[in-house]
Amino acid sequence: MTFKPAQWPRKLRSQEWYGGTSRDNIYHRGWLKNQGYPHDLFDGRPVIGILNTWSDLTPCNGHLRELAEKVKAGVWEAGGFPVEVPVFSASENTFRPTAMMYRNLAAMAVEEQMRAQPIDGAVLLVGCDKTTPSLMMGAASTDIPSIVVTGGPMLNGWFRGERVGSGTALWQMSEDIKAGKMSQDDFLDAEQAMSRSSGTCNTMGTASTMASMAEALGMALSGNATIPGVDARRRVMAQITGRRIVQMVKDDLKPSDIMTKQAFENAIRVNGAIGGSTNALIHLLAIAGRVGVDLTLDDWDRLGRDVPTIVNLMPSGKYLMEEFFYAGGLPVVLKRLGEAGMLHKDALTVSGAGVWDEVKDAVNWNEDVILPVEKALTQSGGIAVLKGNLAPSGAVLKPSAATPELMQHRGRAVVFEDIDDYKARINDDALDIDETCVMVLKNCGPRGYPGMSEVGNMGLPPKVLKKGITDMVRISDARMSGTAYGTVILHTAPEAAAGGPLAIVQTGDMIEIDVAGRRIHLDLTDEEIAVRLADWTAPEVPAVNGGYTRLYHDAVEGADTGADFSFLKGCRGNEVPRDSH
Ligand code: FES
């Protein structure tokens, strides 16, 4: 930690718009004054953009306008000038085919909004899965001082005396219906129990994981990730975040000062300890690409391999985010990693202090929620990266959500050429499949199913479910919801639509996986694979019919490097040409 605060006072970038007496200055300042701002607010104080992903159609972020008011109060208190700016809000539960297709669009829009406007510092007001990485990517590419405050998770769901975890319960109940264990009426009754307050998914799904990643990276104040969306302390967090960003601007504490390689290494270890979503891997690779940190899939495997999963939350465990908060939240996890020698303690955070200073006094109030190491859900948490002739650039699996007995397995492939093929045949009792088979789904990667939908945890065939079987090995180039579970191998790269070996797997081929050995193998010779690949032609992707989908299809990179657009990688800074009035 070598950060040296900048001298204050000094001229900020907003003064290019507001400071002075030129015609352009009067133009910019005068227009803003139509909102009733007094002249002395334009005296060179930090202008703080509150980048708000609120939308009626992003219900997970539905309460962010209220939080924005608290952020504003904090900014005013600290002597800043807050301006609330609506930004692209990619809702996980609304956007089709998947919010992931719009992560890069949102990141691009946020970057341009930050650079093109008189913003000296930004509060990234986020929550639902893609809103967090997209704003962090945009902020990283401008390197304008920025701080994250998330909306916080929903309260626990309860249905007939049982916890209902967002997403996790939905997957479980829909499998129970196929297996004849639950009625459709009961399923409808459970619907309202799943989402009983404002906030993001209450499981350790992607939203909670990304909130944890923001905190572990040092980009949010300590304790931010777990406070429930409706807890008064969430509003307090928003207000003190507003105060803090003003000082960050004065100090010139930028994303590139905070998001160093050490910070990413801390975050990867935290992901293992919390049993975090596989989606975090793609998002952190993309964020790292924006700040110029060399982060790879191998880093994920190397750093996560010996991290025990100690947070007992669904989908890997039993509890929900509300209980994680009451147990002490993420600071306890960071403290435990620090005590185990698995934390770069000096890594700088938005507070201006190192991460260890923030967490060293944390207390675990519930050892059934944040487990002792000897009771960890798995001793080898993290995300396992498998490689082999079926995935030369890697494929990933979340051990804490998988079935231990299936992590070494050899089975006959049952191949679905795309998601429509899967849907057409999976419920057919004539399908030649049993629980020893390996389900293979192709053409669902970033290009093949533009956006890389979360279909990798494809449901099992009813005839297998009816035997009481709940898991099978599944392989695809798709993603999986952070709330899902199973022995599911994802992000196979190169993807099928880009001509990866996954494209040439046929029903009846034998596939071996060995998670401990990090191996995934298609039982064919190199020559046989080469012959089949020579015959392969890229599939038509009917959804690509111009516009943004065309841009996405043509520019998106592989999941193994973060699925960003090739032309968006890197930091382009915040210089902007003078206006042309
Ligand atoms: Fe928005 Fe889970 S669907 S947080």
Coordinates of C-alpha atoms and ligand atoms in Angstrom, one line a residue:
M1 CA 0.0 0.0 0.0
T2 CA 1.9 3.0 -1.3
F3 CA -0.9 5.5 -1.9
K4 CA -0.1 9.1 -1.4
P5 CA -3.1 11.5 -1.4
A6 CA -3.0 14.3 -3.9
Q7 CA -2.7 17.9 -2.9
W8 CA -6.0 19.7 -2.1
P9 CA -7.3 22.1 -3.2
R10 CA -6.6 21.7 -6.9
K11 CA -8.6 22.2 -10.1
L12 CA -11.0 19.3 -10.8
R13 CA -12.2 18.1 -14.2
S14 CA -15.7 19.5 -13.5
Q15 CA -14.3 23.0 -13.6
E16 CA -13.7 22.6 -17.3
W17 CA -17.5 22.8 -17.5
Y18 CA -18.4 25.0 -14.6
G19 CA -15.4 27.1 -13.5
G20 CA -14.8 30.3 -15.4
T21 CA -16.6 33.1 -17.3
S22 CA -16.4 31.9 -20.9
R23 CA -19.5 31.5 -23.0
D24 CA -19.2 27.7 -22.6
N25 CA -18.9 28.0 -18.8
I26 CA -22.0 30.2 -18.7
Y27 CA -23.8 27.8 -21.0
H28 CA -23.1 24.7 -18.8
R29 CA -23.6 26.4 -15.5
G30 CA -26.6 28.5 -16.5
W31 CA -28.5 25.4 -17.7
L32 CA -27.9 23.5 -14.5
K33 CA -29.1 26.6 -12.5
N34 CA -32.6 26.0 -13.9
Q35 CA -32.7 23.3 -11.1
G36 CA -32.3 26.0 -8.5
Y37 CA -28.6 25.6 -7.6
P38 CA -27.0 28.7 -6.0
H39 CA -23.9 30.1 -7.8
D40 CA -21.5 29.1 -5.0
L41 CA -22.0 25.4 -5.6
F42 CA -19.9 25.9 -8.8
D43 CA -16.8 27.0 -6.8
G44 CA -14.7 24.0 -7.5
R45 CA -16.1 21.5 -5.0
P46 CA -16.2 17.8 -6.2
V47 CA -19.1 17.0 -8.4
I48 CA -20.2 13.5 -7.5
G49 CA -22.2 11.5 -10.0
I50 CA -24.5 9.0 -8.3
L51 CA -24.8 6.5 -11.1
N52 CA -28.1 4.9 -10.4
T53 CA -29.3 1.6 -11.9
W54 CA -32.8 2.0 -10.5
S55 CA -35.6 0.8 -12.8
D56 CA -39.1 -0.4 -12.2
L57 CA -38.1 -3.3 -14.4
T58 CA -35.1 -4.1 -12.3
P59 CA -37.0 -4.9 -9.1
C60 CA -33.8 -6.0 -7.3
N61 CA -32.7 -2.3 -7.6
G62 CA -36.2 -0.9 -7.0
H63 CA -35.3 0.8 -3.8
L64 CA -32.1 2.6 -5.1
R65 CA -33.8 6.0 -5.5
E66 CA -34.3 6.1 -1.8
L67 CA -30.7 5.1 -1.2
A68 CA -29.6 7.7 -3.7
E69 CA -31.1 10.4 -1.5
K70 CA -29.0 9.1 1.4
V71 CA -25.9 9.1 -0.8
K72 CA -26.7 12.7 -1.7
A73 CA -27.1 13.7 1.9
G74 CA -23.6 12.3 2.6
V75 CA -22.1 14.1 -0.4
W76 CA -23.7 17.4 0.8
E77 CA -22.4 16.9 4.3
A78 CA -18.9 16.4 3.1
G79 CA -18.9 19.5 0.9
G80 CA -19.5 17.9 -2.5
F81 CA -22.2 18.6 -5.1
P82 CA -24.2 15.4 -5.8
V83 CA -25.9 14.8 -9.1
E84 CA -28.0 11.7 -9.7
V85 CA -27.5 10.1 -13.1
P86 CA -29.6 7.2 -14.4
V87 CA -27.6 4.6 -16.2
F88 CA -28.4 1.4 -18.1
S89 CA -30.0 -1.1 -15.8
A90 CA -29.7 -4.7 -17.0
S91 CA -32.1 -6.7 -14.9
E92 CA -31.4 -10.4 -14.5
N93 CA -35.1 -11.4 -14.2
T94 CA -36.4 -9.3 -17.1
F95 CA -33.8 -9.0 -19.9
R96 CA -34.0 -11.5 -22.7
P97 CA -32.3 -13.6 -23.8
T98 CA -30.1 -12.8 -20.9
A99 CA -28.9 -9.7 -19.0
M100 CA -25.3 -10.8 -19.7
M101 CA -25.7 -9.8 -23.3
Y102 CA -26.1 -6.2 -22.1
R103 CA -23.3 -6.1 -19.5
N104 CA -20.9 -4.8 -22.1
L105 CA -23.4 -2.3 -23.5
A106 CA -24.1 -1.0 -20.0
A107 CA -20.3 -0.8 -19.3
M108 CA -19.7 1.1 -22.5
A109 CA -22.6 3.5 -21.7
V110 CA -21.4 4.1 -18.2
E111 CA -17.9 4.7 -19.3
E112 CA -19.0 7.3 -21.9
Q113 CA -21.4 8.9 -19.4
M114 CA -18.7 9.3 -16.9
R115 CA -16.2 10.7 -19.3
A116 CA -18.5 13.0 -21.3
Q117 CA -20.0 14.7 -18.2
P118 CA -18.6 16.9 -15.4
I119 CA -18.2 14.1 -12.9
D120 CA -15.2 14.2 -10.5
G121 CA -16.2 11.1 -8.6
A122 CA -18.8 8.4 -8.8
V123 CA -21.0 6.4 -6.5
L124 CA -21.9 3.2 -8.3
L125 CA -25.4 2.4 -7.0
V126 CA -25.9 -1.2 -8.0
G127 CA -27.3 -4.6 -7.0
C128 CA -28.8 -7.0 -9.5
D129 CA -26.2 -9.3 -11.0
K130 CA -24.9 -7.5 -14.1
T131 CA -25.4 -4.0 -12.7
T132 CA -22.4 -4.4 -10.4
P133 CA -19.7 -5.5 -12.9
S134 CA -21.0 -3.3 -15.7
L135 CA -20.6 -0.1 -13.7
M136 CA -17.2 -1.3 -12.2
M137 CA -16.0 -2.0 -15.8
G138 CA -17.1 1.4 -17.0
A139 CA -15.5 3.2 -13.9
A140 CA -12.3 1.2 -14.4
S141 CA -12.0 2.4 -18.0
T142 CA -12.2 6.0 -17.0
D143 CA -10.3 5.7 -13.8
I144 CA -12.4 8.4 -12.2
P145 CA -12.5 8.0 -8.4
S146 CA -15.4 5.6 -7.7
I147 CA -17.0 3.7 -4.9
V148 CA -19.6 1.0 -4.9
V149 CA -22.7 0.8 -2.7
T150 CA -25.0 -2.1 -3.4
G151 CA -28.7 -2.3 -2.6
G152 CA -28.3 -5.2 -0.3
P153 CA -30.0 -8.6 -0.3
M154 CA -33.7 -9.3 0.3
L155 CA -34.8 -10.7 3.7
N156 CA -35.1 -14.5 4.0
G157 CA -37.9 -16.1 2.1
W158 CA -40.0 -18.6 4.1
F159 CA -42.5 -21.1 2.8
R160 CA -44.2 -23.6 5.1
G161 CA -41.5 -23.4 7.7
E162 CA -38.6 -23.7 5.3
R163 CA -36.2 -21.1 4.1
V164 CA -36.8 -20.1 0.5
G165 CA -33.6 -19.1 -1.3
S166 CA -33.9 -16.9 -4.4
G167 CA -33.4 -18.9 -7.5
T168 CA -32.2 -22.0 -5.6
A169 CA -35.8 -22.8 -4.5
L170 CA -37.1 -22.2 -8.0
W171 CA -34.7 -24.7 -9.5
Q172 CA -35.4 -27.2 -6.7
M173 CA -39.2 -26.8 -6.9
S174 CA -39.3 -27.1 -10.7
E175 CA -37.3 -30.4 -10.5
D176 CA -39.7 -31.6 -7.7
I177 CA -42.7 -31.0 -10.0
K178 CA -41.0 -33.0 -12.8
A179 CA -40.3 -35.8 -10.2
G180 CA -44.0 -35.7 -9.0
K181 CA -43.0 -34.5 -5.5
M182 CA -44.7 -31.1 -5.7
S183 CA -48.0 -29.8 -7.1
Q184 CA -48.3 -26.8 -9.4
D185 CA -50.6 -25.2 -6.9
D186 CA -48.0 -25.4 -4.2
F187 CA -45.5 -24.0 -6.6
L188 CA -47.7 -20.9 -7.2
D189 CA -48.2 -20.5 -3.4
A190 CA -44.5 -20.5 -3.0
E191 CA -44.1 -17.7 -5.5
Q192 CA -44.7 -14.7 -3.2
A193 CA -42.6 -16.3 -0.5
M194 CA -39.5 -16.1 -2.7
S195 CA -39.3 -12.3 -2.8
R196 CA -40.7 -10.7 0.3
S197 CA -38.8 -7.4 0.5
S198 CA -36.7 -5.0 -1.5
G199 CA -33.3 -6.2 -2.4
T200 CA -31.3 -8.6 -4.5
C201 CA -31.4 -12.4 -4.4
N202 CA -30.9 -13.6 -0.8
T203 CA -28.8 -16.6 -1.7
M204 CA -25.0 -16.5 -2.4
G205 CA -26.0 -16.0 -6.0
T206 CA -24.3 -13.7 -8.5
A207 CA -25.6 -10.5 -7.0
S208 CA -24.4 -11.4 -3.4
T209 CA -21.2 -12.7 -4.9
M210 CA -20.5 -9.5 -6.8
A211 CA -21.4 -7.4 -3.8
S212 CA -18.8 -9.5 -1.9
M213 CA -16.3 -9.2 -4.8
A214 CA -16.7 -5.4 -4.7
E215 CA -16.0 -5.3 -1.0
A216 CA -13.1 -7.8 -1.3
L217 CA -11.5 -5.8 -4.1
G218 CA -11.6 -2.8 -1.8
M219 CA -14.1 -0.9 -3.9
A220 CA -16.9 -0.7 -1.3
L221 CA -16.7 0.2 2.3
S222 CA -16.2 -2.6 4.8
G223 CA -19.4 -4.4 5.7
N224 CA -21.3 -3.2 2.6
A225 CA -22.0 -6.6 0.9
T226 CA -24.4 -8.2 3.4
I227 CA -26.6 -5.5 4.9
P228 CA -30.2 -6.4 3.9
G229 CA -31.8 -4.0 1.5
V230 CA -34.5 -2.9 4.0
D231 CA -32.3 -2.7 7.1
A232 CA -31.7 0.9 8.3
R233 CA -28.0 0.2 8.3
R234 CA -28.2 0.0 4.5
R235 CA -29.2 3.6 4.4
V236 CA -26.5 4.5 6.8
M237 CA -24.0 2.8 4.5
A238 CA -25.3 4.8 1.6
Q239 CA -24.9 8.1 3.5
I240 CA -21.3 7.4 4.7
T241 CA -20.4 6.2 1.2
G242 CA -21.6 9.6 0.0
R243 CA -19.3 11.3 2.5
R244 CA -16.4 9.1 1.6
I245 CA -16.4 9.7 -2.2
V246 CA -15.9 13.4 -1.6
Q247 CA -12.6 12.7 0.2
M248 CA -11.6 10.1 -2.4
V249 CA -11.9 12.8 -5.0
K250 CA -9.8 15.2 -3.0
D251 CA -7.2 12.5 -2.4
D252 CA -7.5 11.4 -6.1
L253 CA -7.9 7.8 -5.0
K254 CA -8.7 6.0 -8.2
P255 CA -9.9 2.5 -9.2
S256 CA -6.4 1.7 -10.6
D257 CA -5.0 2.5 -7.1
I258 CA -7.3 0.0 -5.5
M259 CA -7.9 -2.8 -8.1
T260 CA -4.4 -4.1 -8.2
K261 CA -3.3 -7.7 -8.8
Q262 CA -3.3 -8.2 -5.0
A263 CA -6.8 -7.0 -4.7
F264 CA -8.0 -9.5 -7.4
E265 CA -6.1 -12.2 -5.6
N266 CA -7.9 -11.4 -2.4
A267 CA -11.2 -11.4 -4.2
I268 CA -10.6 -14.8 -5.7
R269 CA -9.9 -16.3 -2.3
V270 CA -13.0 -14.7 -0.9
N271 CA -15.0 -16.2 -3.7
G272 CA -13.7 -19.7 -2.6
A273 CA -14.5 -19.0 1.1
I274 CA -18.1 -17.8 0.4
G275 CA -18.9 -20.5 -2.2
G276 CA -19.4 -17.7 -4.7
S277 CA -20.9 -17.8 -8.2
T278 CA -19.0 -19.0 -11.2
N279 CA -20.2 -15.8 -12.9
A280 CA -17.7 -13.9 -10.7
L281 CA -14.9 -15.4 -12.7
I282 CA -16.1 -13.9 -15.9
H283 CA -16.8 -10.5 -14.4
L284 CA -13.5 -10.2 -12.5
L285 CA -11.6 -11.2 -15.6
A286 CA -13.4 -8.5 -17.5
I287 CA -12.9 -5.8 -14.8
A288 CA -9.2 -6.8 -14.6
G289 CA -9.0 -6.3 -18.3
R290 CA -10.2 -2.8 -17.9
V291 CA -7.7 -1.8 -15.3
G292 CA -4.8 -3.6 -17.0
V293 CA -4.3 -6.2 -14.4
D294 CA -3.1 -9.5 -15.9
L295 CA -5.6 -12.0 -14.5
T296 CA -6.1 -15.5 -15.9
L297 CA -8.2 -18.6 -15.4
D298 CA -5.1 -20.2 -14.0
D299 CA -5.0 -17.5 -11.2
W300 CA -8.5 -18.6 -10.2
D301 CA -7.5 -22.2 -10.0
R302 CA -4.2 -21.6 -8.2
L303 CA -5.6 -19.3 -5.6
G304 CA -8.9 -20.9 -5.0
R305 CA -7.7 -24.5 -4.8
D306 CA -7.0 -24.7 -1.1
V307 CA -9.6 -22.2 0.2
P308 CA -12.2 -23.9 2.4
T309 CA -15.8 -22.8 1.8
I310 CA -16.8 -21.6 5.2
V311 CA -19.9 -19.6 4.5
N312 CA -22.9 -21.9 4.9
L313 CA -25.2 -20.3 2.4
M314 CA -27.4 -21.6 -0.3
P315 CA -26.9 -22.8 -3.0
S316 CA -23.9 -24.6 -1.4
G317 CA -25.2 -24.7 2.1
K318 CA -28.1 -23.9 4.3
Y319 CA -28.6 -20.3 5.3
L320 CA -29.3 -17.0 3.5
M321 CA -27.7 -13.5 3.3
E322 CA -29.7 -12.1 6.2
E323 CA -28.1 -14.7 8.5
F324 CA -24.7 -14.0 7.0
F325 CA -25.1 -10.3 7.9
Y326 CA -26.2 -11.2 11.5
A327 CA -23.1 -13.5 11.8
G328 CA -20.7 -10.7 11.0
G329 CA -20.7 -10.6 7.2
L330 CA -17.8 -10.5 4.9
P331 CA -15.3 -8.8 7.3
V332 CA -15.3 -12.1 9.3
V333 CA -14.4 -14.0 6.2
L334 CA -11.6 -11.6 5.3
K335 CA -10.3 -11.8 8.8
R336 CA -10.2 -15.6 8.7
L337 CA -8.4 -15.5 5.3
G338 CA -5.9 -13.0 6.9
E339 CA -5.3 -15.3 9.8
A340 CA -4.7 -18.2 7.4
G341 CA -2.1 -16.3 5.5
M342 CA -4.4 -16.1 2.5
L343 CA -4.9 -12.3 2.3
H344 CA -2.8 -9.4 1.0
K345 CA -3.4 -7.4 4.2
D346 CA -2.0 -4.2 2.8
A347 CA -4.3 -4.1 -0.2
L348 CA -5.8 -0.6 -0.4
T349 CA -9.5 0.0 0.0
V350 CA -11.8 2.9 -0.7
S351 CA -11.5 3.9 2.9
G352 CA -7.8 4.8 2.3
A353 CA -6.7 2.1 4.7
G354 CA -5.5 -1.5 4.0
V355 CA -8.1 -4.3 4.1
W356 CA -6.6 -5.8 7.2
D357 CA -7.1 -2.5 9.2
E358 CA -10.8 -2.8 8.2
V359 CA -11.4 -6.4 9.3
K360 CA -9.0 -7.3 12.0
D361 CA -11.5 -6.7 14.8
A362 CA -14.4 -8.5 13.1
V363 CA -16.3 -11.0 15.3
N364 CA -18.1 -14.2 14.2
W365 CA -21.5 -14.2 16.0
N366 CA -22.7 -17.5 14.5
E367 CA -20.4 -20.4 13.9
D368 CA -23.1 -22.4 12.1
V369 CA -23.3 -19.7 9.4
I370 CA -19.6 -18.8 9.2
L371 CA -18.1 -22.3 9.9
P372 CA -14.9 -23.2 11.5
V373 CA -12.4 -24.6 9.0
E374 CA -12.8 -28.2 10.2
K375 CA -16.5 -28.0 9.4
A376 CA -16.1 -26.3 6.0
L377 CA -18.6 -27.3 3.3
T378 CA -15.6 -28.3 1.3
Q379 CA -11.9 -28.0 2.0
S380 CA -11.3 -27.2 -1.7
G381 CA -13.6 -24.3 -2.5
G382 CA -12.9 -21.8 -5.2
I383 CA -13.6 -22.6 -8.7
A384 CA -11.9 -25.5 -10.3
V385 CA -10.6 -24.9 -13.8
L386 CA -10.5 -28.1 -15.9
K387 CA -8.4 -28.4 -19.1
G388 CA -8.0 -31.1 -21.7
N389 CA -8.8 -31.9 -25.3
L390 CA -12.4 -31.0 -24.8
A391 CA -11.6 -27.6 -23.3
P392 CA -8.1 -26.5 -24.3
S393 CA -8.7 -23.0 -23.0
G394 CA -10.5 -24.2 -19.9
A395 CA -13.8 -25.0 -18.4
V396 CA -15.0 -24.4 -14.8
L397 CA -16.9 -26.1 -12.0
K398 CA -17.9 -25.0 -8.6
P399 CA -16.9 -27.9 -6.2
S400 CA -19.0 -26.6 -3.3
A401 CA -22.2 -27.0 -5.3
A402 CA -21.3 -30.3 -6.9
T403 CA -21.8 -34.0 -5.9
P404 CA -18.5 -35.3 -4.5
E405 CA -19.0 -38.8 -6.0
L406 CA -19.4 -37.3 -9.5
M407 CA -16.3 -35.3 -9.5
Q408 CA -14.4 -38.2 -11.0
H409 CA -16.6 -39.8 -13.6
R410 CA -16.5 -41.4 -17.0
G411 CA -19.7 -41.6 -19.0
R412 CA -21.4 -41.8 -22.3
A413 CA -22.2 -38.4 -23.9
V414 CA -25.8 -37.5 -24.7
V415 CA -25.5 -34.5 -26.9
F416 CA -27.9 -31.6 -27.4
E417 CA -26.9 -29.4 -30.3
D418 CA -28.4 -26.3 -28.8
I419 CA -30.9 -25.2 -26.2
D420 CA -33.9 -25.8 -28.6
D421 CA -32.7 -29.3 -29.2
Y422 CA -32.4 -29.9 -25.4
K423 CA -35.9 -28.5 -24.8
A424 CA -37.4 -30.6 -27.6
R425 CA -36.0 -34.0 -26.3
I426 CA -35.3 -33.8 -22.6
N427 CA -38.8 -34.8 -21.4
D428 CA -39.1 -37.7 -23.9
D429 CA -39.0 -41.0 -22.1
A430 CA -37.6 -42.5 -25.3
L431 CA -34.4 -40.5 -24.9
D432 CA -31.6 -43.0 -24.4
I433 CA -30.1 -41.7 -21.2
D434 CA -29.5 -42.7 -17.6
E435 CA -27.8 -41.2 -14.6
T436 CA -24.3 -42.5 -15.6
C437 CA -24.4 -40.5 -18.9
V438 CA -22.8 -37.1 -19.4
M439 CA -25.2 -34.4 -20.7
V440 CA -23.5 -32.2 -23.2
L441 CA -25.1 -28.9 -24.4
K442 CA -23.5 -27.0 -27.3
N443 CA -23.7 -23.5 -28.8
C444 CA -24.6 -21.6 -25.7
G445 CA -21.4 -19.6 -25.3
P446 CA -21.0 -15.9 -25.7
R447 CA -21.3 -16.1 -29.5
G448 CA -23.4 -19.2 -29.9
Y449 CA -26.4 -18.1 -27.8
P450 CA -25.5 -14.4 -27.9
G451 CA -25.0 -13.4 -24.3
M452 CA -24.1 -16.8 -22.9
S453 CA -27.3 -17.7 -21.1
E454 CA -27.5 -19.4 -17.8
V455 CA -28.6 -22.7 -19.1
G456 CA -25.6 -24.8 -18.1
N457 CA -27.4 -26.4 -15.2
M458 CA -29.9 -28.0 -17.6
G459 CA -32.6 -29.9 -15.7
L460 CA -32.3 -33.7 -15.6
P461 CA -34.6 -35.9 -17.7
P462 CA -37.8 -36.8 -15.8
K463 CA -37.2 -40.5 -16.0
V464 CA -33.9 -40.0 -14.1
L465 CA -35.5 -37.7 -11.6
K466 CA -38.2 -40.2 -10.9
K467 CA -35.6 -42.7 -9.7
G468 CA -34.7 -40.1 -7.0
I469 CA -31.5 -39.1 -8.7
T470 CA -30.8 -35.4 -8.3
D471 CA -27.5 -34.8 -10.1
M472 CA -25.7 -35.8 -13.2
V473 CA -22.5 -34.6 -14.9
R474 CA -23.4 -31.8 -17.3
I475 CA -21.0 -30.0 -19.7
S476 CA -21.6 -26.9 -21.8
D477 CA -20.2 -23.6 -23.0
A478 CA -23.0 -21.8 -21.1
R479 CA -23.1 -20.1 -17.7
M480 CA -25.1 -21.1 -14.7
S481 CA -27.0 -18.9 -12.3
G482 CA -25.1 -18.3 -9.1
T483 CA -28.1 -19.7 -7.3
A484 CA -27.9 -23.0 -9.0
Y485 CA -26.1 -26.2 -8.1
G486 CA -24.9 -29.6 -9.4
T487 CA -21.9 -31.2 -11.0
V488 CA -22.1 -28.7 -13.8
I489 CA -19.1 -27.9 -16.0
L490 CA -19.4 -24.5 -17.6
H491 CA -17.8 -21.9 -19.8
T492 CA -16.1 -24.6 -21.9
A493 CA -13.6 -22.7 -24.1
P494 CA -13.2 -22.2 -27.0
E495 CA -17.0 -22.4 -27.3
A496 CA -18.7 -24.6 -29.8
A497 CA -19.8 -21.7 -32.0
A498 CA -16.2 -20.6 -32.3
G499 CA -15.1 -24.0 -33.4
G500 CA -13.9 -25.4 -30.0
P501 CA -13.8 -29.2 -29.7
L502 CA -17.1 -29.1 -27.9
A503 CA -18.6 -28.6 -31.3
I504 CA -17.7 -32.1 -32.5
V505 CA -18.8 -34.2 -29.6
Q506 CA -21.3 -36.8 -30.6
T507 CA -23.8 -38.9 -28.7
G508 CA -22.1 -42.1 -27.7
D509 CA -18.6 -40.6 -27.3
M510 CA -17.0 -41.3 -23.9
I511 CA -16.1 -38.3 -21.7
E512 CA -14.0 -38.4 -18.5
I513 CA -13.8 -35.7 -15.8
D514 CA -11.4 -35.7 -12.9
V515 CA -11.9 -32.5 -10.9
A516 CA -9.0 -33.3 -8.5
G517 CA -6.7 -33.7 -11.5
R518 CA -8.3 -30.7 -13.2
R519 CA -8.8 -32.8 -16.3
I520 CA -11.6 -33.0 -18.9
H521 CA -11.1 -35.5 -21.7
L522 CA -13.0 -36.6 -24.8
D523 CA -12.1 -40.2 -25.5
L524 CA -11.0 -39.6 -29.1
T525 CA -7.5 -39.4 -30.6
D526 CA -6.2 -36.0 -31.8
E527 CA -6.5 -37.3 -35.3
E528 CA -10.2 -38.2 -34.9
I529 CA -10.9 -34.7 -33.4
A530 CA -9.0 -33.0 -36.3
V531 CA -11.0 -35.0 -38.8
R532 CA -14.3 -34.0 -37.2
L533 CA -13.3 -30.4 -36.9
A534 CA -12.3 -30.3 -40.5
D535 CA -15.9 -31.2 -41.3
W536 CA -17.4 -28.7 -39.0
T537 CA -19.1 -25.5 -40.1
A538 CA -20.1 -22.7 -37.9
P539 CA -23.8 -22.7 -37.0
E540 CA -26.2 -20.0 -38.1
V541 CA -27.2 -17.9 -35.1
P542 CA -30.7 -16.7 -36.0
A543 CA -30.8 -14.2 -33.2
V544 CA -28.0 -12.2 -34.9
N545 CA -30.0 -9.9 -37.2
G546 CA -28.1 -6.7 -37.0
G547 CA -27.9 -3.9 -34.4
Y548 CA -26.4 -4.5 -31.1
T549 CA -26.7 -8.3 -31.4
R550 CA -24.4 -8.1 -34.4
L551 CA -21.9 -6.0 -32.6
Y552 CA -22.0 -8.4 -29.7
H553 CA -21.6 -11.5 -31.8
D554 CA -18.7 -10.1 -33.7
A555 CA -16.8 -8.4 -30.9
V556 CA -17.3 -10.6 -27.9
E557 CA -14.3 -12.5 -26.6
G558 CA -14.3 -15.9 -25.0
A559 CA -15.5 -16.7 -21.5
D560 CA -11.9 -17.7 -20.5
T561 CA -10.9 -14.0 -20.8
G562 CA -14.1 -12.4 -19.4
A563 CA -16.4 -12.1 -22.5
D564 CA -15.7 -8.4 -22.9
F565 CA -15.6 -6.7 -26.3
S566 CA -12.1 -6.7 -27.7
F567 CA -12.3 -3.0 -28.3
L568 CA -13.4 -2.1 -24.8
K569 CA -10.5 -3.7 -23.0
G570 CA -8.2 -1.3 -21.1
C571 CA -8.4 2.1 -19.4
R572 CA -9.0 5.0 -21.7
G573 CA -8.9 7.6 -19.0
N574 CA -11.1 10.6 -18.6
E575 CA -9.8 13.2 -20.9
V576 CA -12.4 14.5 -23.3
P577 CA -12.3 17.0 -26.2
R578 CA -13.6 20.5 -25.4
D579 CA -17.2 21.0 -26.4
S580 CA -18.0 22.4 -29.8
H581 CA -20.6 25.2 -29.1
Ligands
FES1 FE1 -31.6 -9.5 -9.5 FE2 -31.1 -12.0 -8.4 S1 -32.4 -11.5 -10.1 S2 -30.4 -10.0 -7.9

